[in-house]
Coordinates of C-alpha atoms and ligand atoms in Angstrom, one line a residue:
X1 CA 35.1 -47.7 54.6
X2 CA 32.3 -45.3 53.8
X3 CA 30.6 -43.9 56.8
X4 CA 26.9 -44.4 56.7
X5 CA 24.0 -43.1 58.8
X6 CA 20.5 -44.2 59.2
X7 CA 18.1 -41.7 60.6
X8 CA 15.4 -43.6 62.6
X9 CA 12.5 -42.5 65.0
X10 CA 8.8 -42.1 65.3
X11 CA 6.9 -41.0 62.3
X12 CA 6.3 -37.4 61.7
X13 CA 9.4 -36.1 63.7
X14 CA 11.5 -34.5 61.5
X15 CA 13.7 -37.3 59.8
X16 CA 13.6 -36.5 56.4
X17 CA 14.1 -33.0 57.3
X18 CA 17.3 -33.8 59.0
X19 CA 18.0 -35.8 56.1
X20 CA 17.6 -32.6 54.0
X21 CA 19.7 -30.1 55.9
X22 CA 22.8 -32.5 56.6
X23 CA 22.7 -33.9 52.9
X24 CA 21.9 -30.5 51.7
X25 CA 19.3 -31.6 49.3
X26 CA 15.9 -30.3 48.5
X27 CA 14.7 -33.1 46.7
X28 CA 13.6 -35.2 49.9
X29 CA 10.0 -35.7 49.7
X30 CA 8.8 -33.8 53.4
X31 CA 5.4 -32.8 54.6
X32 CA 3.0 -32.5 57.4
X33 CA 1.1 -35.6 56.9
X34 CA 2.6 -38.5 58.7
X35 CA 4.1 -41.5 56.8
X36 CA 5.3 -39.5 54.0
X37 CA 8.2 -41.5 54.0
X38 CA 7.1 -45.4 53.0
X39 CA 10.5 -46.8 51.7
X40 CA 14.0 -46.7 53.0
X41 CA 16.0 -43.7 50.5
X42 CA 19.6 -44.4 50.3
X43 CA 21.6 -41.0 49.6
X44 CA 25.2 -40.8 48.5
X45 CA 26.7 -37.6 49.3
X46 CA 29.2 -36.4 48.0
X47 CA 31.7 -33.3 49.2
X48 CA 34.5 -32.5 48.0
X49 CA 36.6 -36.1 47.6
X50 CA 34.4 -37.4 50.8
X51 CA 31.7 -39.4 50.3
X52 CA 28.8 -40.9 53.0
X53 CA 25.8 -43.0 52.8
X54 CA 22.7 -41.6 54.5
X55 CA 19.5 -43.3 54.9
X56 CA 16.0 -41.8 55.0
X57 CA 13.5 -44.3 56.4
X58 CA 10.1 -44.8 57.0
X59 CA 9.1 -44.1 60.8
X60 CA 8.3 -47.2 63.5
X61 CA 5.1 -48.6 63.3
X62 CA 4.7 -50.9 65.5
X63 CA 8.0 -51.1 68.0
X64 CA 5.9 -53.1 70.8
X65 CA 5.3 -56.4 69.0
X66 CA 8.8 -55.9 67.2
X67 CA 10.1 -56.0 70.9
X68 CA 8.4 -58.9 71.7
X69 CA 9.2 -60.7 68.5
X70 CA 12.7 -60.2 69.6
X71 CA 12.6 -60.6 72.8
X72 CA 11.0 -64.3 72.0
X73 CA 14.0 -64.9 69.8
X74 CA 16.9 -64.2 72.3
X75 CA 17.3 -65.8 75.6
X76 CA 20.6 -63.8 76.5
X77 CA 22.1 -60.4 75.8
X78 CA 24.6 -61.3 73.1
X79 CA 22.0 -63.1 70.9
X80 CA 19.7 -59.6 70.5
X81 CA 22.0 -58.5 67.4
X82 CA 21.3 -62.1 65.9
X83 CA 17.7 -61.8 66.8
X84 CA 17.4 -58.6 64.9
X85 CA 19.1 -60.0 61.5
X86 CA 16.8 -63.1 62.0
X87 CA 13.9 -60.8 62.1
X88 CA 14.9 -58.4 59.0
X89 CA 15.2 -61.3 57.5
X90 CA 12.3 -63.2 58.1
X91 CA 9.6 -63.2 55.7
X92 CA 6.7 -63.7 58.1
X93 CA 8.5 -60.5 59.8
X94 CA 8.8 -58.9 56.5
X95 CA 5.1 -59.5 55.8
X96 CA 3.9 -58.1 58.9
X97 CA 6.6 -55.2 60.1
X98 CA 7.7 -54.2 56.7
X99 CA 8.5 -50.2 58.3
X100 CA 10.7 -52.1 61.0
X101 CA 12.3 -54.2 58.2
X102 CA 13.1 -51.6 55.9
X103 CA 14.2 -49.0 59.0
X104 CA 16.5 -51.9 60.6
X105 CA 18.4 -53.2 57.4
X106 CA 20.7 -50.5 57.0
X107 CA 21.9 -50.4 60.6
X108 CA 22.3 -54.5 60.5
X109 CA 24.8 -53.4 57.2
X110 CA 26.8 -51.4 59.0
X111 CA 24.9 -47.7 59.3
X112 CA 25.2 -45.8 62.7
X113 CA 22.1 -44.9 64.1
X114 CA 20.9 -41.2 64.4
X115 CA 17.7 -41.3 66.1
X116 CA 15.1 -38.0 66.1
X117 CA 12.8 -37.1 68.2
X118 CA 10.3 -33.9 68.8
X119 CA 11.6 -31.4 71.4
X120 CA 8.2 -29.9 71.6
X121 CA 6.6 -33.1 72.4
X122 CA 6.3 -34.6 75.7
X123 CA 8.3 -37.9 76.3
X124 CA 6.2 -41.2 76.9
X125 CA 7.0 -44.4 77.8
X126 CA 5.6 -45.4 74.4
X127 CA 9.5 -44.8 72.8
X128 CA 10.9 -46.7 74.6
X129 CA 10.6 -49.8 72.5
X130 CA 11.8 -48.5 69.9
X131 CA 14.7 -47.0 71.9
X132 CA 15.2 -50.5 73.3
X133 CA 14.9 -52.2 70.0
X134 CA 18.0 -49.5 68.9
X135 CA 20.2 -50.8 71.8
X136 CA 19.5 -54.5 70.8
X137 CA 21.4 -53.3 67.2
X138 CA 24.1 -53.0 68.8
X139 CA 25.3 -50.2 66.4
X140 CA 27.2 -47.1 67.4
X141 CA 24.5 -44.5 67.8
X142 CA 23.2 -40.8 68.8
X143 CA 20.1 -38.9 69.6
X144 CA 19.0 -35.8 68.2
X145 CA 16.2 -34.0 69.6
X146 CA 14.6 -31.5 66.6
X147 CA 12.1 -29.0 68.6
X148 CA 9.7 -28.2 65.5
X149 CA 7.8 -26.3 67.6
X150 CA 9.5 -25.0 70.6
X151 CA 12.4 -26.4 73.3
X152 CA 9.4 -26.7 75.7
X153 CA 10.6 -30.8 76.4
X154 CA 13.8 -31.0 75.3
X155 CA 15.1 -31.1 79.4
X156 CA 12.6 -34.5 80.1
X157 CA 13.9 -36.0 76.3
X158 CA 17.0 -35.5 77.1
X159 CA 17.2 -36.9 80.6
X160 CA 15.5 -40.5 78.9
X161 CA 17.6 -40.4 76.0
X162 CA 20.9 -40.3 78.0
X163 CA 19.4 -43.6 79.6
X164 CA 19.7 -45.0 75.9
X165 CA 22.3 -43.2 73.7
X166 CA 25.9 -41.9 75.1
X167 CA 25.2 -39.2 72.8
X168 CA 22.4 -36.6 73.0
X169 CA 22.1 -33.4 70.9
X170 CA 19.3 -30.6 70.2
X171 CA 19.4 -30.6 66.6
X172 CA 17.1 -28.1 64.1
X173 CA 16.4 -29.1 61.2
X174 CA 14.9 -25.7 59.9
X175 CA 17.7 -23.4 61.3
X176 CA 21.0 -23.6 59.2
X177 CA 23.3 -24.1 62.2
X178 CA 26.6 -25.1 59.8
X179 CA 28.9 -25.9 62.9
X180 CA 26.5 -27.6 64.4
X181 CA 26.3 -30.1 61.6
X182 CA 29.8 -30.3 61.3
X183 CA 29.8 -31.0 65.2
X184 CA 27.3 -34.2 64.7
X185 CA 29.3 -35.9 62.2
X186 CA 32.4 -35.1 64.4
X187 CA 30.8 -37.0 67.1
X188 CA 30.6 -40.3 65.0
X189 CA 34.4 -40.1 64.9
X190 CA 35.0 -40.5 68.7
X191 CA 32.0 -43.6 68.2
X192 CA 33.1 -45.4 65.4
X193 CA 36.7 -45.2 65.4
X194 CA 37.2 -47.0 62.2
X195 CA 35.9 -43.6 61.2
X196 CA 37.6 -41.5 62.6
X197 CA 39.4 -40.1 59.3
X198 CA 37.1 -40.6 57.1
X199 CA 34.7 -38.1 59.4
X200 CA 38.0 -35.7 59.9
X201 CA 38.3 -35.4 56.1
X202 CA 34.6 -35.5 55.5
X203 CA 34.2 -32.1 58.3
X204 CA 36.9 -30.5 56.1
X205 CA 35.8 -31.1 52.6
X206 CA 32.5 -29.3 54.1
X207 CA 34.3 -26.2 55.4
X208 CA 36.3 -26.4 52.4
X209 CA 32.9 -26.6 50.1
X210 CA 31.7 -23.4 52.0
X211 CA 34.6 -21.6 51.6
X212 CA 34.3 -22.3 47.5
X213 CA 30.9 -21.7 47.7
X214 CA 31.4 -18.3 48.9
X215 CA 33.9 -17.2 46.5
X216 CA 32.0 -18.3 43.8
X217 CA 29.4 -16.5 44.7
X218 CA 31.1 -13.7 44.7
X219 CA 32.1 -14.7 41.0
X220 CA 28.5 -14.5 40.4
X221 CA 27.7 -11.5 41.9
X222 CA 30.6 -9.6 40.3
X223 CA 30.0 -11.0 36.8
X224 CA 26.1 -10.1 36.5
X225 CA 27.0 -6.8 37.7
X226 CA 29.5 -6.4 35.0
X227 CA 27.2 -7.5 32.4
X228 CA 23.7 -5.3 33.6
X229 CA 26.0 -2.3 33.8
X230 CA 27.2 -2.8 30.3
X231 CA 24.2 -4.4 28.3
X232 CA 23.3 -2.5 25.6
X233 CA 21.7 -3.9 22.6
X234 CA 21.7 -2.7 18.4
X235 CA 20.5 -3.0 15.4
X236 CA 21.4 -1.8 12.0
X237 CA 18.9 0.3 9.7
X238 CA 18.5 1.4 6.4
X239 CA 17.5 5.3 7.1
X240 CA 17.6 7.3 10.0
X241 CA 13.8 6.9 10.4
X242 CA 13.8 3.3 10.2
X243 CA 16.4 3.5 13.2
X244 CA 13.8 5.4 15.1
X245 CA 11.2 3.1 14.4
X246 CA 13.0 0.6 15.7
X247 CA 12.7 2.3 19.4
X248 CA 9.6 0.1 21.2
X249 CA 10.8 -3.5 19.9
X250 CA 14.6 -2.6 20.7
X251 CA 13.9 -1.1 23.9
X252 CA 11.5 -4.7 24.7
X253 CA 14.3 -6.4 23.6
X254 CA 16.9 -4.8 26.2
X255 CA 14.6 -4.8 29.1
X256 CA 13.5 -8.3 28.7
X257 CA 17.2 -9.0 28.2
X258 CA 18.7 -7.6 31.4
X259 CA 15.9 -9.2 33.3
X260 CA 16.8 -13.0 31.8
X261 CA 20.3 -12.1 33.0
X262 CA 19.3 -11.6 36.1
X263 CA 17.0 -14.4 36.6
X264 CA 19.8 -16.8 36.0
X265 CA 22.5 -15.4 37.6
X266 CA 19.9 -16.0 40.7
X267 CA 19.4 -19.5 39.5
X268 CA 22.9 -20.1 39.5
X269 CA 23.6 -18.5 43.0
X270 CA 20.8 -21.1 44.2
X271 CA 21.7 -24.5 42.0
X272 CA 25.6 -23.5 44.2
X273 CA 24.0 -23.9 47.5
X274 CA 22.4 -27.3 46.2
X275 CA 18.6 -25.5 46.0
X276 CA 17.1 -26.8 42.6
X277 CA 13.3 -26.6 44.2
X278 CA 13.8 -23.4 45.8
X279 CA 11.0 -21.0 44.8
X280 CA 11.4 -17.5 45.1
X281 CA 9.1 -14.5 44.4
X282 CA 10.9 -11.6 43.7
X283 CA 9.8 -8.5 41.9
X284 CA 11.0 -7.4 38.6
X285 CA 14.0 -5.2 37.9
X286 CA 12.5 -2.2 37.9
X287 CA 12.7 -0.8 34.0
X288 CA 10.7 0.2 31.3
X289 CA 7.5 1.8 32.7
X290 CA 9.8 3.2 35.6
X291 CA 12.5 4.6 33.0
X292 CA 12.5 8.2 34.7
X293 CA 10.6 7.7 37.9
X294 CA 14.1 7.4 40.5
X295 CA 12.2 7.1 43.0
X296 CA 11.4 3.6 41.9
X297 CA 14.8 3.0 42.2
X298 CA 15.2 4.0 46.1
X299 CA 13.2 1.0 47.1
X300 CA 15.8 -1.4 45.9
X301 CA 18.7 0.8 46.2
X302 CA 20.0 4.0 47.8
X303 CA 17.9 7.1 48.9
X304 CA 19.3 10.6 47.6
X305 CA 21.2 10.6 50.7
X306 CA 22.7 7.7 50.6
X307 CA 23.6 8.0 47.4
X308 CA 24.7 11.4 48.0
X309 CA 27.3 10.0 50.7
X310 CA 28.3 7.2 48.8
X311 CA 29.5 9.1 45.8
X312 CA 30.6 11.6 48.1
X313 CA 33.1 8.5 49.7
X314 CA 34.1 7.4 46.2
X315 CA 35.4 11.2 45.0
X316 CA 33.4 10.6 42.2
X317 CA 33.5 14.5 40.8
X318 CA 34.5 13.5 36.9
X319 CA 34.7 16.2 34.7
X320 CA 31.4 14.9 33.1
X321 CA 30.2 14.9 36.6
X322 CA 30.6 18.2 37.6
X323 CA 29.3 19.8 34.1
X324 CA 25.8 17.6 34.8
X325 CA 26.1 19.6 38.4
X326 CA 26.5 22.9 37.1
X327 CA 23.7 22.4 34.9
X328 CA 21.4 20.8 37.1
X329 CA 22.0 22.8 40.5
X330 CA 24.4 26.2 39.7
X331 CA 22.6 27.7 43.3
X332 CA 24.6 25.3 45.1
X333 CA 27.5 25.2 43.9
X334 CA 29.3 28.5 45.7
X335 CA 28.2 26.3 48.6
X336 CA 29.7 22.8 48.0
X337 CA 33.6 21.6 47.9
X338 CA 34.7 19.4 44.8
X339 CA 33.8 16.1 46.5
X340 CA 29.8 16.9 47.1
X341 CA 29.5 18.3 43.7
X342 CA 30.5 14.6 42.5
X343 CA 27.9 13.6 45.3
X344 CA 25.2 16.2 43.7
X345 CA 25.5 15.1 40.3
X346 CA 25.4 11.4 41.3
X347 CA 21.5 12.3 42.1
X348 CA 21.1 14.2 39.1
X349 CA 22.8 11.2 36.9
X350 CA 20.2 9.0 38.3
X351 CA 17.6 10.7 36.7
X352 CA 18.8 9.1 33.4
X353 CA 18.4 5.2 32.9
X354 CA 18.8 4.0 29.6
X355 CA 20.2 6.1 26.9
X356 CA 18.5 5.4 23.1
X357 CA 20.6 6.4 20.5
X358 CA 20.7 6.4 16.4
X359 CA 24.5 6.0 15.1
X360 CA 25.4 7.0 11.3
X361 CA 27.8 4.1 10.3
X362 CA 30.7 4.6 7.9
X363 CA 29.0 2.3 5.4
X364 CA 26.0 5.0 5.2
X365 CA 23.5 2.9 7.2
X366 CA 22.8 3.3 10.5
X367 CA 22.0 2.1 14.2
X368 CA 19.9 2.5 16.9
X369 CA 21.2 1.5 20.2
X370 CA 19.6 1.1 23.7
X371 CA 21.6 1.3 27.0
X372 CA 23.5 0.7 28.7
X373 CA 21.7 2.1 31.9
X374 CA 23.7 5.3 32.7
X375 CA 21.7 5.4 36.6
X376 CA 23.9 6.0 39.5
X377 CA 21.9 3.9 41.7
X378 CA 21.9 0.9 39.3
X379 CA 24.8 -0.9 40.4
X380 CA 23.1 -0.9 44.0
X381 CA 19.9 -1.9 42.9
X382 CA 21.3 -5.3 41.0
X383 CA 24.0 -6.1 43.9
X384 CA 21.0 -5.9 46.8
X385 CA 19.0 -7.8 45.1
X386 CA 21.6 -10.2 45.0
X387 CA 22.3 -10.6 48.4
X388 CA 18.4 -10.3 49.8
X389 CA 18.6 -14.0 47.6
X390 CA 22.1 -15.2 48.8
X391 CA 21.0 -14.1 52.6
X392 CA 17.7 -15.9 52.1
X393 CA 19.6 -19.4 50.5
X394 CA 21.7 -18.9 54.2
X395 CA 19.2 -18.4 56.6
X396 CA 16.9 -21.2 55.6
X397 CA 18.3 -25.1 55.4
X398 CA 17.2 -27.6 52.3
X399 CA 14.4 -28.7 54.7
X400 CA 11.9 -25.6 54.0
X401 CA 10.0 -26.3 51.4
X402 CA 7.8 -23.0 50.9
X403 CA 8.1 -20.7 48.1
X404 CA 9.9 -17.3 49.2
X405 CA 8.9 -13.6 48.7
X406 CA 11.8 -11.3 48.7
X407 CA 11.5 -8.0 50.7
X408 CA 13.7 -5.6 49.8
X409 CA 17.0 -5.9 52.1
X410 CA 18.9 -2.7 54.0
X411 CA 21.9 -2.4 51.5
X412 CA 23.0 0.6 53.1
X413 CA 23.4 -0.8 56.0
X414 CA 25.1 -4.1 54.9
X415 CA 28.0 -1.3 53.5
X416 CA 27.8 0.9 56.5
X417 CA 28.3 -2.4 58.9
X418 CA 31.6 -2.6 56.5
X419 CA 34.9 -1.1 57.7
X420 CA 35.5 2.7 56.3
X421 CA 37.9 1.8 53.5
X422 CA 35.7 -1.3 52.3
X423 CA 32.7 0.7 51.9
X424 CA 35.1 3.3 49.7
X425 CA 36.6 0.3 47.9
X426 CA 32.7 -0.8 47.3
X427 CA 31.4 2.4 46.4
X428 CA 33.9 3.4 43.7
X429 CA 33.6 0.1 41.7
X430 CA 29.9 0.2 41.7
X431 CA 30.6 4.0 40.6
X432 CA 32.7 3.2 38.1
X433 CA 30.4 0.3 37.0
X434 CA 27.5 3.0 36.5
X435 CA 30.0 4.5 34.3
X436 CA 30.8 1.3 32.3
X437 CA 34.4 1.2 33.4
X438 CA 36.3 -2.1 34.6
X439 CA 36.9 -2.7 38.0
X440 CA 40.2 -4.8 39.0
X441 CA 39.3 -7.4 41.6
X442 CA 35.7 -6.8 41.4
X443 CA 35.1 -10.2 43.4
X444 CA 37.1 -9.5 46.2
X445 CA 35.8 -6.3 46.8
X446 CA 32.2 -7.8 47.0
X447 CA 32.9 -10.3 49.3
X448 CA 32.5 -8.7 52.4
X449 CA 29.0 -8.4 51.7
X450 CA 28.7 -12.0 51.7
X451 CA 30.0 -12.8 54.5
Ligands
GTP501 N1 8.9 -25.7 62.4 C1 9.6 -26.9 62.2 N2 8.9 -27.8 61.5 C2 9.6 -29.0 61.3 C3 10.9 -29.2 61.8 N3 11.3 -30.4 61.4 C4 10.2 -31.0 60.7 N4 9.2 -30.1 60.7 C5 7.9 -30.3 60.0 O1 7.4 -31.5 60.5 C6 6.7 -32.2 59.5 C7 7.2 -33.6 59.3 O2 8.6 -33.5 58.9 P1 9.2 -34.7 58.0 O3 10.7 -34.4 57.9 O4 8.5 -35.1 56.8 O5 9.1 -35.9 59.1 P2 9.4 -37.4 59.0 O6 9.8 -37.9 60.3 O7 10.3 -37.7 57.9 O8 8.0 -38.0 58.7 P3 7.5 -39.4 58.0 O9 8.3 -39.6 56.8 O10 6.1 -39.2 57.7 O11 7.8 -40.4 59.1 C8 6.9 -31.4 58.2 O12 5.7 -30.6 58.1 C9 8.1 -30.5 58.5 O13 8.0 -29.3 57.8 C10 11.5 -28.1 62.5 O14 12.7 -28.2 63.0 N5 10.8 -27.0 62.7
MG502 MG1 10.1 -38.8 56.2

C-alpha cells in the first residue's frame, strides 16, 4: 500500500510550501496572496524504489457551516466518518463547499492528515471547526505548526493542537531541516501501522538519495574542474599571419566557451538537488578584460597569501617553478628554503592566464592556440564558485521561490576548517590542475568541502 498524505489547514499558512520542501519540488505554485491553491494537486514522489502520494489542497473556506452540515447528518459518534463521505459526495455540498470537497476526498481515500498552521499567528477559536471536522475523518493524523514569521505562538498552538492531534511538531518550511523531515514521515509509521515499512524504507531511500546526491556532486565538481583547467581551443591557418589574425575571434571563442561549461555544470549541480526554477545571479568567470589584472582573481579565489601558503602546503617548487622565481624575485631568494620559492612563484604564475600561441605543423600550415589558463589561483576560483552554489541549493528548501545573488564565499576558510592532510591533499590536486596534470581520485578529495 502506498502511503499518502494530505496537507490541510487554513488558507495562506504554508501548505504548499510544506508540500515543496518534503516532495522536494520547486514547481508547486506558492505566493503571498491567499488562495493560490484552488484545486487539490496530487504528487507522486518518487525516491529511490519508494514511492508516496502527497496532496496539495486548497485551504478551508468555510469550516463552520461544514460542521453544521455534518453535525445535521450524524446523530452518534461512529456515523461522523459516514457523514463526511455523504457530504464529499453530495452535489448540493459540492456546489456550495467545493474547497471542503476537494480538501476532504483524499483523506476519505485513505490519505493521513498533516494539518499546518502559522506559528506566528495567534490561536482562535475560529480553527477549531476545522480541527473538529479533521477528527470526524477519522484518519490517522498530525499537526505541524510552520512559524513563517517567528515562534512567537507556537506554545498556545501547540497546547490546542494536542487537544486535537496525538501528534504535534514545529515544522519550517523555508529552513532545510533534512532530519527533521525524515522524523515526520517516521512518525506516520508508529500511526498507521500498515505503514510502518513502507515509511522505514521510504526514510532510507531518502538518506540513501542524499548520500548519492553528494557524491555526484562531487563528480560534478571534479569533472568541470578538469575540463576549465585543460580547455584550450585551435584552429588551423594557412600563414603564420593568418594564425595571428585569428587572435580576437579565437580568444571570444575560448572565453565564451569556458563560461558555457561552467554555466551547466551549475545547472546540473541544481537539476541533482531537484531545483529546475531555481534562479541564480552569479557573476561571470572572470576572463578576458581581466586577462592580467590578478587581483581580479582574489575576490573569487585566494589572496597572495593564501596562495602563498597553499602552494607552500603542496611542495609545489617544480623545476619550472623555481626558474619563474629566480626570474621574477632573485632578492629573495638567499632568504627562502625550497618549499616558499614554490610558494613565491605560485604568485608570480598567477600573473599569467591564458597562453596564445601559433604552432608550425608538420604539414607546413599552422595553428593558433588559446589556453589553457596557466593561473595558479584558477583551480580555486572555479571550485568556490562551486560550492557558494552547492551551499546556497543546501541552505534554502524547494519552497523559496526568489532568485539568488551569489556573494563570493570564504574558500579559504572552508580548506582551513579541513584537517591538515586534507587541505595538503586539496591543495596539490588543484596545483597540479593549474598545471594540467591528472589527479587520481579527484572526487574524493573534494568531498570534504561538500560536506
Ligand atoms: N518566511 C516564511 N514564509 C513562509 C513560510 N511558509 C510559507 N511562507 C510564505 O507564506 C505565503 C503562503 O505560502 P503558501 O505555501 O502559498 O501557503 P498555502 O497555505 O499553500 O496558501 P493557499 O494555497 O493560498 O491556501 C507565501 O508567501 C510563502 O512564501 C515560512 O516558513 N517562512
Ligand atoms: Mg497553496
Amino acid at each position: 500500500m502506498i502511503p499518502a498524505f494530505d496537507v490541510v489547514g487554513h488558507p495562506n499558512k504554508g501548505k504548499s510550501s510544506i508540500v515543496s520542501t518534503v516532495a522536494q519540488n520547486d514547481s508547486i505554485s506558492i505566493s503571498a496572496a491567499s488562495g493560490t491553491t484552488q484545486d487539490v494537486q496530487r504528487l507522486d514522489v518518487a525516491v529511490g524504489d519508494s514511492r508516496y502520494f502527497l496532496y496539495d489542497t486548497p485551504g478551508f473556506q468555510r469550516p463552520t457551516r461544514v460542521l453544521a452540515w455534518l453535525a445535521a447528518h450524524a446523530e452518534t459518534a461512529e456515523q461522523r466518518a459516514e457523514a463526511v463521505r455523504r457530504f464529499i459526495n453530495d452535489s448540493d455540498c459540492q456546489r456550495e463547499f467545493p474547497e471542503e470537497v476537494k480538501l476532504l476526498t483524499p483523506i476519505m481515500e485513505g490519505a493521513a492528515i498533516l494539518y499546518i498552521v502559522d506559528g506566528s499567528r495567534p490561536y482562535g477559536a475560529d480553527y477549531e471547526a476545522e480541527m473538529e471536522i479533521l477528527r470526524w475523518t477519522g484518519q490517522a493524523s498530525m499537526a505541524l505548526i510552520n512559524p513563517i514569521e517567528s515562534e512567537a505562538h507556537v506554545d498556545e498552538w501547540k497546547q490546542a493542537l494536542t487537544q486535537y492531534f496525538k501528534i504535534v511538531r514545529v515544522f519550517n518550511a523555508m529552513q532545510a531541516d533534512f532530519e527533521k523531515l525524515l522524523a515526520i514521515l517516521e512518525a506516520f509509521s508508529h500511526i498507521r501501522e500498515e505503514w510502518c515499512d513502507a515509511i522505514n524504507s521510504l526514510v532510507q531511500d531518502y538518506r540513501r538519495d542524499r548520500g548519492r546526491q553528494g557524491r555526484e556532486a562531487a563528480g560534478l565538481m571534479s569533472e568541470l574542474l578538469i575540463r576549465l583547467c585543460s580547455y584550450q581551443v585551435s584552429q588551423k591557418a594557412l600563414s603564420q599571419e593568418q594564425a595571428k589574425q585569428l587572435r580576437p575571434a579565437l580568444e571570444a571563442k575560448y572565453f565564451n566557451d569556458m563560461r558555457g561549461l561552467e554555466h551547466d555544470y551549475h545547472e546540473a549541480l541544481k537539476s541533482l538537488y531537484y531545483y529546475h526554477a531555481f534562479h541564480t545571479e552569479i557573476e561571470e568567470l572572470p576572463l578576458q578584460d581581466n586577462l592580467f589584472d590578478t587581483e581580479q582573481w582574489v575576490a573569487w579565489g585566494l589572496n597572495r597569501r593564501q596562495l602563498t601558503m597553499a602552494a607552500a602546503m603542496a611542495g609545489a617548487a617544480t623545476g619550472a617553478a623555481l626558474d619563474l622565481a629566480v626570474a621574477g624575485s632573485s632578492l629573495m631568494l638567499g632568504a627562502l628554503g625550497g618549499g616558499l620559492i614554490g610558494a613565491t612563484s605560485a604568485w608570480l604564475g598567477a600573473s599569467q592566464i591564458a597562453e596564445f600561441r601559433i604552432q608550425g605543423l608538420p604539414v607546413g600550415g599552422f595553428e593558433s592556440r588559446q589556453g589553457p589558463v596557466q593561473n595558479r589561483n584558477f583551480p580555486y576560483v572555479v571550485l568556490n564558485r562551486f560550492l557558494v552554489i552547492a551551499d546556497a541549493l543546501k541552505q534554502r528548501t524547494h519552497a523559496h521561490r526568489e532568485q539568488l545573488v551569489m556573494k563570493e564565499g570564504d574558500l579559504a576558510q572552508k580548506i582551513e576548517r579541513l584537517d591538515k592532510r586534507q587541505q595538503q591533499l586539496i591543495h596539490r590536486a588543484l596545483n597540479r590542475l593549474s598545471r594540467q596534470r591528472s589527479v587520481e581520485g579527484l572526487p574524493a578529495v573534494l568531498t570534504p568541502l561538500l560536506l
